[in-house]
Structures are given as C-alpha cells and as structure tokens.
Tab-separated table of C-alpha atoms in Angstrom:
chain	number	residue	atom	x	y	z
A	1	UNK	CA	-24.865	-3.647	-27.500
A	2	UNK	CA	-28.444	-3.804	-26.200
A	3	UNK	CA	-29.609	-0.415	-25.324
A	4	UNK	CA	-31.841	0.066	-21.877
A	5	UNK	CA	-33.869	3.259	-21.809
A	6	UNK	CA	-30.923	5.378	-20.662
A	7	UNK	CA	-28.467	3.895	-23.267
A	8	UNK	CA	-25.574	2.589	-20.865
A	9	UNK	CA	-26.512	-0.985	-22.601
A	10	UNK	CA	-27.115	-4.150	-20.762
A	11	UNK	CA	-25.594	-4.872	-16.742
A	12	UNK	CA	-22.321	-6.849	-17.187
A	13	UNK	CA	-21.605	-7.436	-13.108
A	14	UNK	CA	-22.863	-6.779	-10.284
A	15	UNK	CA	-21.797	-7.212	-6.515
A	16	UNK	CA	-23.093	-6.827	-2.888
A	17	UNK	CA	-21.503	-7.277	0.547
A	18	UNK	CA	-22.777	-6.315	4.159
A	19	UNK	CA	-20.832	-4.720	6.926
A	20	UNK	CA	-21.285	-4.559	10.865
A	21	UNK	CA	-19.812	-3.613	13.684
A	22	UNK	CA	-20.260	-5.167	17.048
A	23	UNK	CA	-22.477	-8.045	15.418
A	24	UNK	CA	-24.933	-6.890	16.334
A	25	UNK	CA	-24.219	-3.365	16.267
A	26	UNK	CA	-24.465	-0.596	13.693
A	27	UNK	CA	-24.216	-2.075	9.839
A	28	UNK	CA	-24.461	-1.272	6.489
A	29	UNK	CA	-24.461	-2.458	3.396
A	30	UNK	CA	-23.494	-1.593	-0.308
A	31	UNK	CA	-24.001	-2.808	-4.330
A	32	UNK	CA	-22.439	-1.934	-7.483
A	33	UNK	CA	-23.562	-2.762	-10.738
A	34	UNK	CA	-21.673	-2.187	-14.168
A	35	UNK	CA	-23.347	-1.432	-17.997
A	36	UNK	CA	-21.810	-2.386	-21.036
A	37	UNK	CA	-20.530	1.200	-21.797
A	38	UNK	CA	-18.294	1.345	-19.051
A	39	UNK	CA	-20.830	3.044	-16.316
A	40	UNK	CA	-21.314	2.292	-12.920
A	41	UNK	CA	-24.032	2.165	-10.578
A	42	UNK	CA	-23.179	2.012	-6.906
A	43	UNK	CA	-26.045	2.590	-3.884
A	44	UNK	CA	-25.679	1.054	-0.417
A	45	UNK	CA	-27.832	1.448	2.683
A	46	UNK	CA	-27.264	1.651	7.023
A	47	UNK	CA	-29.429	0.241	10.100
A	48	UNK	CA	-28.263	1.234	13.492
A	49	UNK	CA	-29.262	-1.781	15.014
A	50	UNK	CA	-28.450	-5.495	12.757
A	51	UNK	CA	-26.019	-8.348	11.873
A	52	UNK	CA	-23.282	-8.639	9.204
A	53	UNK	CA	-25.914	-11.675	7.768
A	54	UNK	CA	-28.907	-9.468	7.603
A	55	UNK	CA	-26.553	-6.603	5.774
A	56	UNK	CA	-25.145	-9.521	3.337
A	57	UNK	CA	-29.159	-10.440	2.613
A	58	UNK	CA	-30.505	-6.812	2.235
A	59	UNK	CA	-27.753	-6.090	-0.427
A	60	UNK	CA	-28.445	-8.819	-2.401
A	61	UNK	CA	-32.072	-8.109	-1.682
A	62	UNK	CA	-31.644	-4.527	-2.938
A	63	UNK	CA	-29.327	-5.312	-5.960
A	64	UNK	CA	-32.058	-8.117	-7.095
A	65	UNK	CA	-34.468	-5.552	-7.244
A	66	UNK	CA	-32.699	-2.659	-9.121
A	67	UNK	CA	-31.339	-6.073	-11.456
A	68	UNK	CA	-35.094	-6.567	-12.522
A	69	UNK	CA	-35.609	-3.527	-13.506
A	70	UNK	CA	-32.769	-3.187	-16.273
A	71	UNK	CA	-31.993	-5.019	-19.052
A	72	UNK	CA	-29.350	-8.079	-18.437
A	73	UNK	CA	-26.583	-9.877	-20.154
A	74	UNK	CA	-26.688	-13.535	-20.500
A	75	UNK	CA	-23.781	-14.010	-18.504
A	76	UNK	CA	-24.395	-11.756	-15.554
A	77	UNK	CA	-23.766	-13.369	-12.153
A	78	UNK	CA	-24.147	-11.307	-8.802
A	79	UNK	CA	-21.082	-11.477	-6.952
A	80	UNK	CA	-20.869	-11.855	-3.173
A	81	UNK	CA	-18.525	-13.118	-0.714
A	82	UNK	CA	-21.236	-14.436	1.826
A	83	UNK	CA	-22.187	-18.301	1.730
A	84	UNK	CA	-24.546	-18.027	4.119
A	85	UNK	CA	-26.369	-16.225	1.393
A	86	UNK	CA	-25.062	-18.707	-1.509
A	87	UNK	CA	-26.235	-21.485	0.824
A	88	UNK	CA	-29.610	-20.310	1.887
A	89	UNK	CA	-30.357	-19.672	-1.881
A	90	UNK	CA	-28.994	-22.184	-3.151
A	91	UNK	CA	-29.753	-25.058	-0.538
A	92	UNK	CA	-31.418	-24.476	2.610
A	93	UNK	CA	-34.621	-22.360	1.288
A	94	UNK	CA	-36.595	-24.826	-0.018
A	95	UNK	CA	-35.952	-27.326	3.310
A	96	UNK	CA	-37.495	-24.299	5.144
A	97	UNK	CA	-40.143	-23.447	3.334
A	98	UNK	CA	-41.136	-27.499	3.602
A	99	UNK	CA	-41.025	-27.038	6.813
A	100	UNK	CA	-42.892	-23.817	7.633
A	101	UNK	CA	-39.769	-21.453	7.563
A	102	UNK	CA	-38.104	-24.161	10.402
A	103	UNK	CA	-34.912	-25.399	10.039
A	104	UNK	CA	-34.141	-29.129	10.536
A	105	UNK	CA	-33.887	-28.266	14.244
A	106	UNK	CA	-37.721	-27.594	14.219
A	107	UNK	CA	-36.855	-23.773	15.088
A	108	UNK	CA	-37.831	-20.749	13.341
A	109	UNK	CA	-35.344	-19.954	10.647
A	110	UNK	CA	-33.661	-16.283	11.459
A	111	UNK	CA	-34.080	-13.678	9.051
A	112	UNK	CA	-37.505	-15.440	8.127
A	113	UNK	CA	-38.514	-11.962	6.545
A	114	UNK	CA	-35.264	-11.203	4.410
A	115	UNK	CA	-35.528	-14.820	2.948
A	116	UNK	CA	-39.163	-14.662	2.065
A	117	UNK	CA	-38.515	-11.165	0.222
A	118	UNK	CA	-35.498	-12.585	-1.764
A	119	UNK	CA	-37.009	-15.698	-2.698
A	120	UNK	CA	-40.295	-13.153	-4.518
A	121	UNK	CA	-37.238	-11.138	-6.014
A	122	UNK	CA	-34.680	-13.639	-6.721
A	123	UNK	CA	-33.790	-13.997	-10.809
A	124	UNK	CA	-33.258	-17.438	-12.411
A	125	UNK	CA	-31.571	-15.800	-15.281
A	126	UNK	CA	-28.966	-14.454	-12.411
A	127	UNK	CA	-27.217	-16.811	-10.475
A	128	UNK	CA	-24.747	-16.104	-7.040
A	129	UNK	CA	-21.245	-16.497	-7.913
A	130	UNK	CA	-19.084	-16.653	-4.249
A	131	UNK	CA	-16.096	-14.633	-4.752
A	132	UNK	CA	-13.132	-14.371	-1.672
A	133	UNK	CA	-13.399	-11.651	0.644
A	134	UNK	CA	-10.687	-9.081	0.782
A	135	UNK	CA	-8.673	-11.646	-1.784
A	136	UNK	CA	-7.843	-8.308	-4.404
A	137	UNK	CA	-11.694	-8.751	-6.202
A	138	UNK	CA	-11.985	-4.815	-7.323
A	139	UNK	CA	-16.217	-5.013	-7.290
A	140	UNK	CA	-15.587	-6.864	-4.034
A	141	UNK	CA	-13.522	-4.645	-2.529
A	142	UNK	CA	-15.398	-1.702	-3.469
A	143	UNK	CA	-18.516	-3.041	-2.155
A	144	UNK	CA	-17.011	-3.796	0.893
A	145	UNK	CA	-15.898	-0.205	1.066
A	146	UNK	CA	-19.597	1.311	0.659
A	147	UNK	CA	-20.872	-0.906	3.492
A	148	UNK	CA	-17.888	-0.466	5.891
A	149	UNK	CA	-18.462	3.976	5.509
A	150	UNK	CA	-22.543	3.224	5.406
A	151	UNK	CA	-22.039	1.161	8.906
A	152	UNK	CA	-19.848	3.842	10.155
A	153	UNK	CA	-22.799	6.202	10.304
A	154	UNK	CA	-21.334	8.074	7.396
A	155	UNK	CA	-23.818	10.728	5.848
A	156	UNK	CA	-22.694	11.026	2.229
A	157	UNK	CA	-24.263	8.814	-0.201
A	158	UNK	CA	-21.600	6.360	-2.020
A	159	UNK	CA	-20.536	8.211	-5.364
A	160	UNK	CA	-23.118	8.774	-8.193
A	161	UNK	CA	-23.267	6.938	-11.709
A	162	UNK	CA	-20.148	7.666	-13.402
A	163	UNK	CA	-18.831	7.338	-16.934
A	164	UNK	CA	-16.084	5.321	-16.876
A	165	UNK	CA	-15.908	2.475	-14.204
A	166	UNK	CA	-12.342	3.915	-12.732
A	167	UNK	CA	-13.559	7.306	-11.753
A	168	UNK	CA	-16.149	5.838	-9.557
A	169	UNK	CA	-14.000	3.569	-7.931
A	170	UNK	CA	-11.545	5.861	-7.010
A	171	UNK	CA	-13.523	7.905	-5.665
A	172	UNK	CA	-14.378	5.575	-2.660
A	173	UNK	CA	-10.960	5.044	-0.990
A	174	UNK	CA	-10.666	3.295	2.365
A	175	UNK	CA	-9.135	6.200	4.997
A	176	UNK	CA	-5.963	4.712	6.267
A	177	UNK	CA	-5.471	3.325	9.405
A	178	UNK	CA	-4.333	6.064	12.211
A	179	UNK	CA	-0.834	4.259	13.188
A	180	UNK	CA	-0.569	4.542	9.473
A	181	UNK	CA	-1.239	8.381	8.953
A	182	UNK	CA	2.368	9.477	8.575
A	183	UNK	CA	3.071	6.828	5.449
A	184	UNK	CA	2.677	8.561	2.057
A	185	UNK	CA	0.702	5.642	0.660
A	186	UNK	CA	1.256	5.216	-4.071
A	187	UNK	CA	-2.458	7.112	-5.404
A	188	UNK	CA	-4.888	4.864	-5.042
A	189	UNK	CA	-5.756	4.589	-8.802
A	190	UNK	CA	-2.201	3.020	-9.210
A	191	UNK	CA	-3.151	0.464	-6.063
A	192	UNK	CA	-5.919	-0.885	-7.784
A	193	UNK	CA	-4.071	-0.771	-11.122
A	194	UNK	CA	-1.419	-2.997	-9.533
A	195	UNK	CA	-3.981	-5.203	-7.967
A	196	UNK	CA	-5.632	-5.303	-11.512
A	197	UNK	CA	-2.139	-6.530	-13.057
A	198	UNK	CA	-1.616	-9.138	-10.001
A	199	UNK	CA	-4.465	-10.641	-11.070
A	200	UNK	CA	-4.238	-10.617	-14.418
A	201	UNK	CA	-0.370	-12.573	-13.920
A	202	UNK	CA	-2.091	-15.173	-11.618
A	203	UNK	CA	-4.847	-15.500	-14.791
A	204	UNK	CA	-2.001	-15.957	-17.697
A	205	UNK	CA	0.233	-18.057	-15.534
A	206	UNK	CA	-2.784	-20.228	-14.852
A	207	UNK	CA	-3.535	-20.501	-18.369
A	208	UNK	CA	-7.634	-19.337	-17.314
A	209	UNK	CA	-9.833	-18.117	-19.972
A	210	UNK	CA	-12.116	-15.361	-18.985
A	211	UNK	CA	-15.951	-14.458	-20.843
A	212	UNK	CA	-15.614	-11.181	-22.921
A	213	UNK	CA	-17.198	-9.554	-19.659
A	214	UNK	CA	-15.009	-10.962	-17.114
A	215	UNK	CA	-11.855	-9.874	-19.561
A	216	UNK	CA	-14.172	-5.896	-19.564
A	217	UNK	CA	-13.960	-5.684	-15.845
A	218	UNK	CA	-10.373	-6.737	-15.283
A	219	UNK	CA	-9.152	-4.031	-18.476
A	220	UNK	CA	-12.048	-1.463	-17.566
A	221	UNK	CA	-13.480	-1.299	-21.017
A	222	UNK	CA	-16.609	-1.137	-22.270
A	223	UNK	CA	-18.382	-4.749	-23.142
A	224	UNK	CA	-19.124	-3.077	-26.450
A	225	UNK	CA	-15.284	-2.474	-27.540
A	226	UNK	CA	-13.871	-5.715	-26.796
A	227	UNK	CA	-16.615	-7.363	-28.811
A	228	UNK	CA	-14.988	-5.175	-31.834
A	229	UNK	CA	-11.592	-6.687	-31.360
A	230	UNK	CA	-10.221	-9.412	-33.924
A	231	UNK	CA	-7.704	-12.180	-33.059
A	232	UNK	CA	-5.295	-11.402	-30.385
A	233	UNK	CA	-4.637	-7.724	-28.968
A	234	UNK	CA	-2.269	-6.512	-26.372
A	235	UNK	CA	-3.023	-4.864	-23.138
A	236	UNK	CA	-0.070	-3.508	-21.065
A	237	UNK	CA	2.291	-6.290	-20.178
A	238	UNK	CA	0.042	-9.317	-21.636
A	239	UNK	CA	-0.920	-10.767	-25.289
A	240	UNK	CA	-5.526	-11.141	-25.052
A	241	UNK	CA	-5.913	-14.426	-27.454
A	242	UNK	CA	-9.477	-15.723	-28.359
A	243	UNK	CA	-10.040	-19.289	-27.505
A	244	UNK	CA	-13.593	-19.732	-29.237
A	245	UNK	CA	-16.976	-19.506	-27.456
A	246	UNK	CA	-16.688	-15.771	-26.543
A	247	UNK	CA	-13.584	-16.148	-24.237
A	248	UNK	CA	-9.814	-14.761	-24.161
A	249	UNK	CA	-6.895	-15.841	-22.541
A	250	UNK	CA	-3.792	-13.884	-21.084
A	251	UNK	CA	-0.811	-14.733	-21.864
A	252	UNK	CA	2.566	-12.949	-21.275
A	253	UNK	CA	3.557	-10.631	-23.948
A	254	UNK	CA	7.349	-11.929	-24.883
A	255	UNK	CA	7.887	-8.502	-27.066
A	256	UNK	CA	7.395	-6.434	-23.473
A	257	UNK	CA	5.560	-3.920	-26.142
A	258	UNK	CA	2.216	-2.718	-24.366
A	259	UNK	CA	-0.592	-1.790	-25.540
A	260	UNK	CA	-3.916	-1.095	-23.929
C-alpha cells in the first residue's frame, strides 16, 4: 500500500451527487472518498438559491479538487449518477469551447463558470464512471444522502473521517418518511448489509469479475488485505476466486460455510 502523508494509503473510490429542491430552489450537494485502509472521507456543501445540475457539477468540482491533492490508485474512477455531467465532460466541452462557450444553438452554454473551473481541475488519470441512481450503489446512496440533509438547510456537517468505512456510513441514515413513523424499520447497518449481499448475488449469478477495489468496497475491507489473500477465500454466503489480472469473481459457496 502506498502511503499519503497521513498514512490511510492511496483513494480507492470516490463519488458525488447533487440535490435540490424546487429546481431551482434550495440544494446541496455531497462527496465521499475511500483510502486503502478502510477510511472514509465524506464533505458536502448547500446554496439557498441553485439547480440539481449546478449541485451535480460543484460536487464533482469539489471532489476533483480534494482528488488532486492525495495520492491515487490506478484504477480510481469518480462515481456519479448525473450524465449531464458524464456528457459535458466527456462530449459537449470541447464543441463549446470551439465555439466560445455556445452550444450548437449559438447560445451561451449554462453553467459557463462551473464548466470552465472543472475543465482547469479535471484529472486524466480519473475518469467518470455513471452509476444508477437510487439502484442499491452504497457510495451512491450515501452521497445522495449528504446532499439531500445539506439541501434541507441542515446545520451539521456530514460525519467526520472514520476508521472503518461502515461506521461512517451508518452514521448518515435517511429519517423515515412521516406516514412511515410508526414502522419499526431492521438497523440500518443490517439494510445496507442486505443491500451489500443483493448485490453481490446479482454479481455471482452474472458470472462478473470485479478489480481488487471494486471486490474492497462491496466486502468493506481494506485494499491492503485483499491484496494478501491467495487463491480463493470465502466471504459470508459466496466462494471470492481470482481470475488473473487483479480481479475476483463470486460465486455461490455450495458448502453454505461462511466466512468473512
């Protein structure tokens, strides 16, 4: 593990969304990025007066910036469930900038000053990667949670750098809905645990190999103590095989031993 100056090791994944309400209305937006020892970094910010676009494009803005100063892993990708900002990235920007920050309308191109700062902080070594909103993504969903509270005018800052990537996220549930307030909901560590075992059916089932830090998020453990593993390991309910090249596969354990 490559050591940054604080010794949480290199950034694994990372994550943004935006949140508003009204559109335009009051909005916020939040981050989260994870170290190879198991840490987590989570910050998010509010403005009473903006679009859910403009919140997607300041946390990505923000992230990028925090991103260059830390020291990355090769296969980092910043997660985000917004195409526009994919597709501005990715495809529009340098149409615009051809044409003076127009679009192919001839008008001026909205959010001209949140563009031109991401293009100075954007990082070729980090590319987007679009994940589904809402589809069970734990970053996502935790993201989402920071800007939803930030856009809600809440005062307390998202929680601090923690230790081990499932006491942060716990930390941030979602308050139920009122017509739900007299349903004893399961803890929500064991809510994301099930989501975290949904997903990691759909991945065996499908026969999909994940990179060693793809396999870290969805088993919370540190980058650096899957890379001591040898040949195939169990965790809970599923066999991990290596298939070469850095990458696992889950498949079904047929013992029904676990393991984790």
């Amino acid at each position: 593990m490559a050591d940054g100056p604080d010794g949480r090791g290199r950034v694994v994944a990372a994550a943004t969304d935006g949140a508003c309400s009204g559109n335009p209305g009051p909005g916020g937006w939040g981050a989260l990025i994870r170290f190879e020892d198991g840490s987590v970094e989570e910050f998010g910010g509010a403005d009473p007066a903006t679009t859910n676009n403009r919140m997607e494009l300041q946390a990505a803005l923000a992230t990028l910036q925090r991103l260059a100063e830390l020291p990355l892993h090769p296969d980092l990708t910043l997660r985000t469930d917004s195409k526009y900002l994919i597709d501005g990235l990715g495809s529009w920007m340098a149409g615009w900038k051809r044409k003076g920050w127009r679009t192919a309308a001839g008008k001026p191109v909205l959010n001209q000053d949140l563009w031109q700062a991401l293009d100075q902080a954007r990082l070729a070594e980090v590319p987007l990667r679009y994940v589904k909103g809402h589809s069970g993504d734990p970053d996502n969903d935790r993201v989402d949670q920071i800007a939803v509270a930030y856009s809600k005018g809440r005062k307390q800052a998202p929680p601090s750098p923690s230790p081990s990537s499932g006491s942060s996220k716990s930390s941030g549930s979602a308050k139920a809905a009122p017509h739900q307030a007299s349903v004893d909901p399961a803890p929500v560590s064991l809510q994301k645990l099930l989501t975290r075992m949904e997903l990691a059916d759909r991945l065996a089932s499908g026969g999909y190999a994940l990179t060693a830090v793809e396999l870290a998020q969805l088993v919370e453990q540190p980058l650096n103590r899957l890379s001591e593993r040898q040949g195939s390991w169990r965790w809970r309910d599923w066999l991990v095989e290596p298939v070469g090249s850095d990458r696992w596969r889950l498949r079904r354990d047929p013992s029904g031993s676990k393991q984790t």
